[in-house]
Amino acid sequence: MRNFYSTTNSSSQVTGGKIDCYGTPALTFLWLDPSKSGYKTLIDEVKNGTLSKIDETTFPIDVEAKTCRGFSIAGAKASPNTDVWAPDIFKVGEEKIANVDAVLLVFYYNVKGSVDNVADNIKRIGVLHIKTVDFKLYNNTNAPSSSSIEFDMYWQKHDYDYSKVQVQ
């Protein structure tokens, strides 16, 4: 932690400092089921490289309806299980290299988090394309973590501005 400093005093390290600073970022994930047409359109954009922008126009959020880009995000979770985004691919206790090809919508929240409504307080939107997973068990290796994931990640360039959303 020696390299983390506060912006209020660059000579004061965060560890042990007497400053206010925020902790771990709050994220939620929503697996995009390719059998659903709205999801399929976004999945295809990601996989064929035509997703060119993530902003208030291309990903409008309706806080009351809990939607983003017109589909429900009420089911977004802080840690989606592999039985959702990689159904029937991994079995407990089995090492495996798998082509997963899963796409998840990612929401990064401001300091208020997503406690009351997953569509509120979103700071940035991202799209995660998990391509392959090389799952290895910890007990079969000397490394602290020997599993790996190949993925592409796309993030919104600027903070989400709810005032720019045109509710229809």
Short mmCIF file of N, CA and C in Angstrom, two decimals:
data_model
loop_
_atom_site.label_atom_id
_atom_site.label_comp_id
_atom_site.label_asym_id
_atom_site.label_seq_id
_atom_site.Cartn_x
_atom_site.Cartn_y
_atom_site.Cartn_z
N MET A 1 0.82 -1.20 0.00
CA MET A 1 0.00 0.00 0.00
C MET A 1 0.86 1.26 0.00
N ARG A 2 2.14 1.17 -0.15
CA ARG A 2 3.00 2.34 -0.07
C ARG A 2 2.81 3.32 -1.23
N ASN A 3 2.26 2.89 -2.34
CA ASN A 3 2.17 3.75 -3.50
C ASN A 3 0.83 4.48 -3.62
N PHE A 4 -0.06 4.34 -2.64
CA PHE A 4 -1.36 5.00 -2.70
C PHE A 4 -1.32 6.27 -1.86
N TYR A 5 -1.66 7.38 -2.49
CA TYR A 5 -1.63 8.67 -1.82
C TYR A 5 -2.98 9.36 -1.96
N SER A 6 -3.26 10.27 -1.06
CA SER A 6 -4.50 11.04 -1.16
C SER A 6 -4.27 12.20 -2.11
N THR A 7 -5.35 12.71 -2.70
CA THR A 7 -5.22 13.87 -3.58
C THR A 7 -5.14 15.16 -2.78
N THR A 8 -5.54 15.11 -1.51
CA THR A 8 -5.48 16.32 -0.70
C THR A 8 -4.07 16.61 -0.19
N ASN A 9 -3.26 15.59 -0.07
CA ASN A 9 -1.90 15.79 0.40
C ASN A 9 -1.04 14.66 -0.16
N SER A 10 -0.32 14.93 -1.24
CA SER A 10 0.43 13.87 -1.93
C SER A 10 1.56 13.30 -1.09
N SER A 11 1.92 13.95 0.02
CA SER A 11 2.97 13.39 0.87
C SER A 11 2.38 12.47 1.95
N SER A 12 1.06 12.39 2.01
CA SER A 12 0.42 11.56 3.02
C SER A 12 -0.06 10.27 2.39
N GLN A 13 0.46 9.15 2.85
CA GLN A 13 0.02 7.86 2.34
C GLN A 13 -1.35 7.53 2.91
N VAL A 14 -2.18 6.83 2.12
CA VAL A 14 -3.51 6.46 2.57
C VAL A 14 -3.44 5.54 3.78
N THR A 15 -2.54 4.55 3.75
CA THR A 15 -2.42 3.63 4.86
C THR A 15 -1.96 4.40 6.10
N GLY A 16 -2.77 4.36 7.13
CA GLY A 16 -2.42 5.03 8.38
C GLY A 16 -2.64 6.53 8.36
N GLY A 17 -3.07 7.07 7.24
CA GLY A 17 -3.30 8.51 7.14
C GLY A 17 -4.58 8.91 7.84
N LYS A 18 -4.68 10.18 8.17
CA LYS A 18 -5.87 10.68 8.83
C LYS A 18 -6.69 11.46 7.80
N ILE A 19 -7.11 10.75 6.76
CA ILE A 19 -7.89 11.36 5.68
C ILE A 19 -9.09 10.49 5.39
N ASP A 20 -10.10 11.08 4.77
CA ASP A 20 -11.26 10.31 4.34
C ASP A 20 -11.00 9.79 2.93
N CYS A 21 -11.19 8.50 2.74
CA CYS A 21 -11.06 7.94 1.40
C CYS A 21 -12.02 6.77 1.27
N TYR A 22 -12.45 6.54 0.06
CA TYR A 22 -13.43 5.49 -0.19
C TYR A 22 -12.74 4.15 -0.36
N GLY A 23 -13.49 3.09 -0.13
CA GLY A 23 -12.94 1.74 -0.19
C GLY A 23 -13.12 1.09 -1.55
N THR A 24 -13.37 -0.19 -1.53
CA THR A 24 -13.51 -0.99 -2.73
C THR A 24 -14.65 -0.48 -3.60
N PRO A 25 -14.44 -0.38 -4.91
CA PRO A 25 -15.53 0.07 -5.78
C PRO A 25 -16.69 -0.92 -5.78
N ALA A 26 -17.90 -0.39 -5.89
CA ALA A 26 -19.09 -1.23 -5.94
C ALA A 26 -19.42 -1.54 -7.40
N LEU A 27 -19.50 -2.83 -7.71
CA LEU A 27 -19.82 -3.28 -9.06
C LEU A 27 -20.97 -4.26 -9.00
N THR A 28 -21.79 -4.27 -10.04
CA THR A 28 -22.75 -5.34 -10.23
C THR A 28 -22.61 -5.84 -11.67
N PHE A 29 -23.01 -7.08 -11.88
CA PHE A 29 -22.87 -7.74 -13.18
C PHE A 29 -24.22 -8.33 -13.59
N LEU A 30 -24.51 -8.24 -14.88
CA LEU A 30 -25.71 -8.85 -15.41
C LEU A 30 -25.33 -9.67 -16.63
N TRP A 31 -25.51 -10.99 -16.54
CA TRP A 31 -25.23 -11.87 -17.67
C TRP A 31 -26.27 -11.61 -18.74
N LEU A 32 -25.81 -11.44 -19.97
CA LEU A 32 -26.71 -11.21 -21.09
C LEU A 32 -27.03 -12.54 -21.75
N ASP A 33 -28.23 -13.00 -21.53
CA ASP A 33 -28.71 -14.27 -22.06
C ASP A 33 -28.91 -14.15 -23.57
N PRO A 34 -28.13 -14.87 -24.39
CA PRO A 34 -28.24 -14.74 -25.84
C PRO A 34 -29.58 -15.19 -26.42
N SER A 35 -30.41 -15.86 -25.64
CA SER A 35 -31.72 -16.26 -26.15
C SER A 35 -32.73 -15.12 -26.08
N LYS A 36 -32.38 -14.01 -25.41
CA LYS A 36 -33.26 -12.85 -25.32
C LYS A 36 -32.86 -11.84 -26.38
N SER A 37 -33.81 -11.40 -27.19
CA SER A 37 -33.51 -10.57 -28.37
C SER A 37 -32.77 -9.27 -28.04
N GLY A 38 -33.17 -8.54 -27.00
CA GLY A 38 -32.49 -7.30 -26.64
C GLY A 38 -31.04 -7.55 -26.25
N TYR A 39 -30.83 -8.61 -25.51
CA TYR A 39 -29.47 -8.98 -25.12
C TYR A 39 -28.67 -9.42 -26.33
N LYS A 40 -29.31 -10.21 -27.20
CA LYS A 40 -28.62 -10.77 -28.37
C LYS A 40 -28.06 -9.66 -29.25
N THR A 41 -28.80 -8.57 -29.41
CA THR A 41 -28.32 -7.44 -30.22
C THR A 41 -27.03 -6.88 -29.64
N LEU A 42 -27.00 -6.65 -28.33
CA LEU A 42 -25.79 -6.13 -27.69
C LEU A 42 -24.65 -7.14 -27.75
N ILE A 43 -24.95 -8.40 -27.51
CA ILE A 43 -23.93 -9.45 -27.58
C ILE A 43 -23.28 -9.47 -28.96
N ASP A 44 -24.11 -9.39 -30.00
CA ASP A 44 -23.58 -9.38 -31.37
C ASP A 44 -22.70 -8.17 -31.62
N GLU A 45 -23.10 -6.99 -31.10
CA GLU A 45 -22.29 -5.78 -31.25
C GLU A 45 -20.91 -5.98 -30.61
N VAL A 46 -20.89 -6.60 -29.44
CA VAL A 46 -19.63 -6.83 -28.73
C VAL A 46 -18.76 -7.82 -29.51
N LYS A 47 -19.34 -8.94 -29.90
CA LYS A 47 -18.57 -10.00 -30.54
C LYS A 47 -18.08 -9.65 -31.94
N ASN A 48 -18.86 -8.84 -32.67
CA ASN A 48 -18.40 -8.49 -34.03
C ASN A 48 -17.69 -7.14 -34.09
N GLY A 49 -17.47 -6.53 -32.93
CA GLY A 49 -16.67 -5.31 -32.86
C GLY A 49 -17.36 -4.04 -33.32
N THR A 50 -18.69 -4.02 -33.30
CA THR A 50 -19.40 -2.82 -33.74
C THR A 50 -19.92 -1.96 -32.59
N LEU A 51 -19.66 -2.36 -31.36
CA LEU A 51 -20.02 -1.51 -30.21
C LEU A 51 -19.04 -0.35 -30.19
N SER A 52 -19.50 0.83 -30.55
CA SER A 52 -18.58 1.95 -30.69
C SER A 52 -18.69 2.98 -29.58
N LYS A 53 -19.76 2.94 -28.80
CA LYS A 53 -19.93 3.96 -27.78
C LYS A 53 -20.79 3.44 -26.64
N ILE A 54 -20.39 3.79 -25.43
CA ILE A 54 -21.21 3.53 -24.25
C ILE A 54 -21.46 4.89 -23.61
N ASP A 55 -22.69 5.37 -23.72
CA ASP A 55 -23.04 6.66 -23.15
C ASP A 55 -24.53 6.71 -22.84
N GLU A 56 -25.03 7.89 -22.50
CA GLU A 56 -26.43 8.04 -22.12
C GLU A 56 -27.38 7.80 -23.29
N THR A 57 -26.91 7.99 -24.51
CA THR A 57 -27.75 7.77 -25.69
C THR A 57 -27.85 6.30 -26.04
N THR A 58 -26.73 5.59 -26.02
CA THR A 58 -26.71 4.18 -26.41
C THR A 58 -27.09 3.25 -25.26
N PHE A 59 -26.97 3.72 -24.02
CA PHE A 59 -27.32 2.92 -22.83
C PHE A 59 -28.17 3.77 -21.88
N PRO A 60 -29.36 4.20 -22.33
CA PRO A 60 -30.19 5.02 -21.44
C PRO A 60 -30.67 4.21 -20.23
N ILE A 61 -30.64 4.85 -19.07
CA ILE A 61 -31.07 4.21 -17.83
C ILE A 61 -32.39 4.83 -17.39
N ASP A 62 -33.35 3.98 -17.06
CA ASP A 62 -34.61 4.40 -16.45
C ASP A 62 -34.56 3.89 -15.01
N VAL A 63 -34.34 4.82 -14.07
CA VAL A 63 -34.15 4.46 -12.67
C VAL A 63 -35.40 3.82 -12.08
N GLU A 64 -36.57 4.39 -12.36
CA GLU A 64 -37.80 3.84 -11.80
C GLU A 64 -38.12 2.45 -12.33
N ALA A 65 -37.93 2.24 -13.63
CA ALA A 65 -38.23 0.94 -14.24
C ALA A 65 -37.09 -0.06 -14.05
N LYS A 66 -35.95 0.41 -13.56
CA LYS A 66 -34.75 -0.41 -13.39
C LYS A 66 -34.34 -1.07 -14.70
N THR A 67 -34.21 -0.23 -15.73
CA THR A 67 -33.79 -0.71 -17.04
C THR A 67 -32.58 0.06 -17.54
N CYS A 68 -31.85 -0.58 -18.41
CA CYS A 68 -30.74 0.05 -19.11
C CYS A 68 -30.81 -0.47 -20.55
N ARG A 69 -30.79 0.44 -21.47
CA ARG A 69 -30.88 0.09 -22.89
C ARG A 69 -32.18 -0.66 -23.20
N GLY A 70 -33.19 -0.44 -22.37
CA GLY A 70 -34.49 -1.01 -22.60
C GLY A 70 -34.74 -2.37 -21.97
N PHE A 71 -33.73 -2.98 -21.37
CA PHE A 71 -33.98 -4.26 -20.72
C PHE A 71 -33.73 -4.18 -19.22
N SER A 72 -34.41 -5.05 -18.50
CA SER A 72 -34.37 -5.03 -17.04
C SER A 72 -32.97 -5.33 -16.52
N ILE A 73 -32.54 -4.53 -15.56
CA ILE A 73 -31.26 -4.79 -14.88
C ILE A 73 -31.49 -5.10 -13.41
N ALA A 74 -32.75 -5.34 -13.05
CA ALA A 74 -33.11 -5.63 -11.66
C ALA A 74 -32.36 -6.85 -11.13
N GLY A 75 -31.97 -7.76 -12.01
CA GLY A 75 -31.27 -8.98 -11.60
C GLY A 75 -29.76 -8.85 -11.53
N ALA A 76 -29.22 -7.64 -11.70
CA ALA A 76 -27.77 -7.45 -11.62
C ALA A 76 -27.28 -7.83 -10.22
N LYS A 77 -26.17 -8.57 -10.16
CA LYS A 77 -25.64 -9.09 -8.89
C LYS A 77 -24.18 -8.68 -8.71
N ALA A 78 -23.76 -8.61 -7.46
CA ALA A 78 -22.37 -8.29 -7.15
C ALA A 78 -21.43 -9.43 -7.54
N SER A 79 -21.92 -10.67 -7.49
CA SER A 79 -21.09 -11.81 -7.90
C SER A 79 -21.97 -12.86 -8.57
N PRO A 80 -22.09 -12.78 -9.87
CA PRO A 80 -22.92 -13.78 -10.56
C PRO A 80 -22.24 -15.15 -10.57
N ASN A 81 -22.98 -16.19 -10.29
CA ASN A 81 -22.43 -17.54 -10.26
C ASN A 81 -22.18 -18.07 -11.66
N THR A 82 -21.18 -18.95 -11.78
CA THR A 82 -20.87 -19.53 -13.09
C THR A 82 -22.00 -20.39 -13.62
N ASP A 83 -22.89 -20.86 -12.74
CA ASP A 83 -24.01 -21.64 -13.26
C ASP A 83 -25.00 -20.76 -14.02
N VAL A 84 -24.83 -19.44 -13.93
CA VAL A 84 -25.64 -18.51 -14.71
C VAL A 84 -24.93 -18.15 -16.01
N TRP A 85 -23.70 -17.61 -15.94
CA TRP A 85 -23.01 -17.14 -17.15
C TRP A 85 -22.19 -18.23 -17.85
N ALA A 86 -22.02 -19.36 -17.23
CA ALA A 86 -21.33 -20.50 -17.85
C ALA A 86 -22.05 -21.79 -17.47
N PRO A 87 -23.35 -21.89 -17.82
CA PRO A 87 -24.13 -23.04 -17.37
C PRO A 87 -23.60 -24.37 -17.92
N ASP A 88 -23.51 -25.35 -17.03
CA ASP A 88 -23.10 -26.72 -17.39
C ASP A 88 -21.68 -26.81 -17.96
N ILE A 89 -20.85 -25.81 -17.75
CA ILE A 89 -19.47 -25.85 -18.27
C ILE A 89 -18.52 -26.37 -17.21
N PHE A 90 -18.63 -25.85 -15.98
CA PHE A 90 -17.70 -26.22 -14.93
C PHE A 90 -18.37 -27.11 -13.90
N LYS A 91 -17.62 -28.10 -13.42
CA LYS A 91 -18.11 -28.99 -12.38
C LYS A 91 -17.19 -28.83 -11.16
N VAL A 92 -17.78 -28.88 -9.98
CA VAL A 92 -17.02 -28.72 -8.74
C VAL A 92 -15.91 -29.76 -8.68
N GLY A 93 -14.69 -29.30 -8.39
CA GLY A 93 -13.56 -30.20 -8.23
C GLY A 93 -12.89 -30.63 -9.51
N GLU A 94 -13.26 -30.04 -10.63
CA GLU A 94 -12.70 -30.45 -11.92
C GLU A 94 -11.98 -29.29 -12.59
N GLU A 95 -10.70 -29.51 -12.93
CA GLU A 95 -9.96 -28.50 -13.69
C GLU A 95 -10.42 -28.56 -15.14
N LYS A 96 -10.44 -27.40 -15.79
CA LYS A 96 -10.94 -27.39 -17.15
C LYS A 96 -10.56 -26.10 -17.87
N ILE A 97 -10.22 -26.22 -19.13
CA ILE A 97 -10.06 -25.08 -20.03
C ILE A 97 -11.32 -25.05 -20.88
N ALA A 98 -12.02 -23.92 -20.89
CA ALA A 98 -13.30 -23.86 -21.60
C ALA A 98 -13.45 -22.56 -22.37
N ASN A 99 -14.03 -22.67 -23.55
CA ASN A 99 -14.46 -21.50 -24.30
C ASN A 99 -15.82 -21.12 -23.76
N VAL A 100 -15.88 -20.01 -23.04
CA VAL A 100 -17.12 -19.62 -22.37
C VAL A 100 -17.95 -18.71 -23.27
N ASP A 101 -17.32 -17.70 -23.85
CA ASP A 101 -17.96 -16.76 -24.77
C ASP A 101 -19.21 -16.11 -24.15
N ALA A 102 -19.08 -15.65 -22.90
CA ALA A 102 -20.19 -15.01 -22.19
C ALA A 102 -20.00 -13.50 -22.18
N VAL A 103 -21.11 -12.77 -22.26
CA VAL A 103 -21.06 -11.31 -22.21
C VAL A 103 -21.87 -10.85 -21.01
N LEU A 104 -21.26 -9.97 -20.20
CA LEU A 104 -21.92 -9.44 -19.01
C LEU A 104 -21.90 -7.92 -19.06
N LEU A 105 -22.99 -7.32 -18.66
CA LEU A 105 -23.06 -5.88 -18.50
C LEU A 105 -22.56 -5.58 -17.10
N VAL A 106 -21.71 -4.56 -16.97
CA VAL A 106 -21.09 -4.23 -15.69
C VAL A 106 -21.47 -2.81 -15.30
N PHE A 107 -21.88 -2.64 -14.06
CA PHE A 107 -22.20 -1.31 -13.56
C PHE A 107 -21.26 -0.96 -12.42
N TYR A 108 -20.60 0.18 -12.55
CA TYR A 108 -19.69 0.70 -11.53
C TYR A 108 -20.41 1.87 -10.87
N TYR A 109 -20.57 1.82 -9.57
CA TYR A 109 -21.40 2.79 -8.86
C TYR A 109 -20.58 3.90 -8.20
N ASN A 110 -21.26 5.04 -7.96
CA ASN A 110 -20.62 6.11 -7.21
C ASN A 110 -20.56 5.71 -5.74
N VAL A 111 -20.17 6.61 -4.89
CA VAL A 111 -19.95 6.28 -3.48
C VAL A 111 -21.20 5.83 -2.74
N LYS A 112 -22.38 6.08 -3.29
CA LYS A 112 -23.62 5.65 -2.65
C LYS A 112 -23.94 4.19 -2.95
N GLY A 113 -23.29 3.59 -3.92
CA GLY A 113 -23.48 2.19 -4.24
C GLY A 113 -24.83 1.89 -4.86
N SER A 114 -25.23 0.62 -4.80
CA SER A 114 -26.49 0.18 -5.41
C SER A 114 -27.42 -0.42 -4.38
N VAL A 115 -27.43 0.11 -3.19
CA VAL A 115 -28.17 -0.48 -2.08
C VAL A 115 -29.68 -0.53 -2.34
N ASP A 116 -30.27 0.57 -2.77
CA ASP A 116 -31.72 0.62 -2.91
C ASP A 116 -32.21 0.27 -4.31
N ASN A 117 -31.44 0.61 -5.34
CA ASN A 117 -31.89 0.43 -6.71
C ASN A 117 -30.67 0.26 -7.61
N VAL A 118 -30.58 -0.86 -8.31
CA VAL A 118 -29.41 -1.14 -9.16
C VAL A 118 -29.30 -0.18 -10.34
N ALA A 119 -30.35 0.57 -10.64
CA ALA A 119 -30.31 1.52 -11.75
C ALA A 119 -29.94 2.93 -11.31
N ASP A 120 -29.76 3.12 -10.02
CA ASP A 120 -29.43 4.43 -9.48
C ASP A 120 -27.97 4.47 -9.08
N ASN A 121 -27.38 5.64 -9.12
CA ASN A 121 -26.00 5.88 -8.67
C ASN A 121 -24.94 5.24 -9.57
N ILE A 122 -25.27 4.91 -10.80
CA ILE A 122 -24.28 4.32 -11.71
C ILE A 122 -23.31 5.40 -12.16
N LYS A 123 -22.04 5.13 -11.97
CA LYS A 123 -21.00 6.07 -12.37
C LYS A 123 -20.53 5.79 -13.79
N ARG A 124 -20.31 4.52 -14.10
CA ARG A 124 -19.88 4.11 -15.45
C ARG A 124 -20.48 2.76 -15.78
N ILE A 125 -20.65 2.53 -17.08
CA ILE A 125 -21.17 1.25 -17.58
C ILE A 125 -20.06 0.57 -18.37
N GLY A 126 -19.98 -0.73 -18.23
CA GLY A 126 -19.00 -1.50 -18.99
C GLY A 126 -19.62 -2.77 -19.54
N VAL A 127 -18.93 -3.35 -20.50
CA VAL A 127 -19.34 -4.63 -21.06
C VAL A 127 -18.13 -5.55 -20.98
N LEU A 128 -18.32 -6.71 -20.37
CA LEU A 128 -17.27 -7.71 -20.18
C LEU A 128 -17.57 -8.91 -21.06
N HIS A 129 -16.63 -9.24 -21.95
CA HIS A 129 -16.77 -10.41 -22.83
C HIS A 129 -15.75 -11.45 -22.35
N ILE A 130 -16.23 -12.46 -21.63
CA ILE A 130 -15.37 -13.53 -21.13
C ILE A 130 -15.22 -14.55 -22.25
N LYS A 131 -14.01 -14.69 -22.74
CA LYS A 131 -13.77 -15.59 -23.88
C LYS A 131 -13.46 -17.01 -23.42
N THR A 132 -12.36 -17.18 -22.71
CA THR A 132 -11.99 -18.52 -22.24
C THR A 132 -11.62 -18.46 -20.76
N VAL A 133 -11.79 -19.60 -20.11
CA VAL A 133 -11.40 -19.74 -18.71
C VAL A 133 -10.54 -20.99 -18.60
N ASP A 134 -9.37 -20.83 -17.99
CA ASP A 134 -8.49 -21.96 -17.69
C ASP A 134 -8.56 -22.13 -16.17
N PHE A 135 -9.47 -22.99 -15.74
CA PHE A 135 -9.72 -23.16 -14.32
C PHE A 135 -8.80 -24.24 -13.76
N LYS A 136 -8.00 -23.86 -12.76
CA LYS A 136 -7.10 -24.80 -12.08
C LYS A 136 -7.37 -24.74 -10.59
N LEU A 137 -7.30 -25.86 -9.95
CA LEU A 137 -7.52 -25.94 -8.51
C LEU A 137 -6.29 -25.49 -7.76
N TYR A 138 -6.48 -24.78 -6.70
CA TYR A 138 -5.39 -24.27 -5.87
C TYR A 138 -4.52 -25.39 -5.31
N ASN A 139 -5.11 -26.46 -4.86
CA ASN A 139 -4.36 -27.54 -4.22
C ASN A 139 -3.44 -28.30 -5.16
N ASN A 140 -3.65 -28.19 -6.46
CA ASN A 140 -2.80 -28.91 -7.42
C ASN A 140 -1.61 -28.08 -7.88
N THR A 141 -1.43 -26.89 -7.33
CA THR A 141 -0.33 -26.03 -7.75
C THR A 141 0.35 -25.41 -6.55
N ASN A 142 1.52 -24.84 -6.79
CA ASN A 142 2.22 -24.11 -5.75
C ASN A 142 1.90 -22.62 -5.81
N ALA A 143 1.33 -22.18 -6.95
CA ALA A 143 1.02 -20.76 -7.13
C ALA A 143 -0.20 -20.38 -6.29
N PRO A 144 -0.27 -19.12 -5.82
CA PRO A 144 -1.43 -18.71 -5.04
C PRO A 144 -2.71 -18.71 -5.87
N SER A 145 -2.58 -18.51 -7.16
CA SER A 145 -3.74 -18.56 -8.05
C SER A 145 -3.23 -18.90 -9.43
N SER A 146 -3.65 -20.01 -9.95
CA SER A 146 -3.13 -20.42 -11.26
C SER A 146 -4.21 -20.46 -12.33
N SER A 147 -5.44 -20.10 -12.00
CA SER A 147 -6.49 -20.02 -13.00
C SER A 147 -6.31 -18.73 -13.79
N SER A 148 -6.83 -18.72 -15.01
CA SER A 148 -6.73 -17.51 -15.82
C SER A 148 -7.99 -17.35 -16.67
N ILE A 149 -8.26 -16.11 -17.03
CA ILE A 149 -9.42 -15.78 -17.86
C ILE A 149 -8.95 -14.87 -18.99
N GLU A 150 -9.37 -15.18 -20.21
CA GLU A 150 -9.14 -14.30 -21.35
C GLU A 150 -10.44 -13.53 -21.56
N PHE A 151 -10.34 -12.19 -21.58
CA PHE A 151 -11.55 -11.39 -21.71
C PHE A 151 -11.25 -10.07 -22.42
N ASP A 152 -12.29 -9.46 -22.95
CA ASP A 152 -12.25 -8.09 -23.46
C ASP A 152 -13.16 -7.28 -22.56
N MET A 153 -12.74 -6.06 -22.25
CA MET A 153 -13.53 -5.19 -21.39
C MET A 153 -13.70 -3.84 -22.06
N TYR A 154 -14.91 -3.36 -22.09
CA TYR A 154 -15.24 -2.07 -22.69
C TYR A 154 -15.86 -1.20 -21.60
N TRP A 155 -15.35 0.05 -21.46
CA TRP A 155 -15.85 0.95 -20.43
C TRP A 155 -16.31 2.27 -21.03
N GLN A 156 -17.28 2.84 -20.39
CA GLN A 156 -17.75 4.18 -20.72
C GLN A 156 -16.62 5.16 -20.43
N LYS A 157 -16.38 6.12 -21.35
CA LYS A 157 -15.27 7.06 -21.18
C LYS A 157 -15.49 8.08 -20.08
N HIS A 158 -16.72 8.55 -19.95
CA HIS A 158 -17.02 9.62 -18.99
C HIS A 158 -18.10 9.15 -18.03
N ASP A 159 -18.13 9.77 -16.86
CA ASP A 159 -19.15 9.42 -15.87
C ASP A 159 -20.54 9.59 -16.45
N TYR A 160 -21.43 8.69 -16.06
CA TYR A 160 -22.81 8.71 -16.54
C TYR A 160 -23.51 9.97 -16.04
N ASP A 161 -24.20 10.65 -16.93
CA ASP A 161 -24.92 11.88 -16.59
C ASP A 161 -26.41 11.63 -16.78
N TYR A 162 -27.12 11.37 -15.68
CA TYR A 162 -28.54 11.05 -15.73
C TYR A 162 -29.36 12.16 -16.37
N SER A 163 -28.89 13.41 -16.29
CA SER A 163 -29.65 14.53 -16.86
C SER A 163 -29.69 14.50 -18.39
N LYS A 164 -28.82 13.71 -19.01
CA LYS A 164 -28.78 13.60 -20.47
C LYS A 164 -29.73 12.55 -21.02
N VAL A 165 -30.32 11.74 -20.15
CA VAL A 165 -31.18 10.65 -20.58
C VAL A 165 -32.55 11.20 -21.00
N GLN A 166 -32.98 10.82 -22.18
CA GLN A 166 -34.31 11.20 -22.69
C GLN A 166 -35.28 10.07 -22.36
N VAL A 167 -36.11 10.24 -21.33
CA VAL A 167 -37.08 9.21 -20.95
C VAL A 167 -38.24 9.27 -21.93
N GLN A 168 -38.61 8.09 -22.45
CA GLN A 168 -39.68 8.05 -23.46
C GLN A 168 -40.86 7.26 -22.97
#
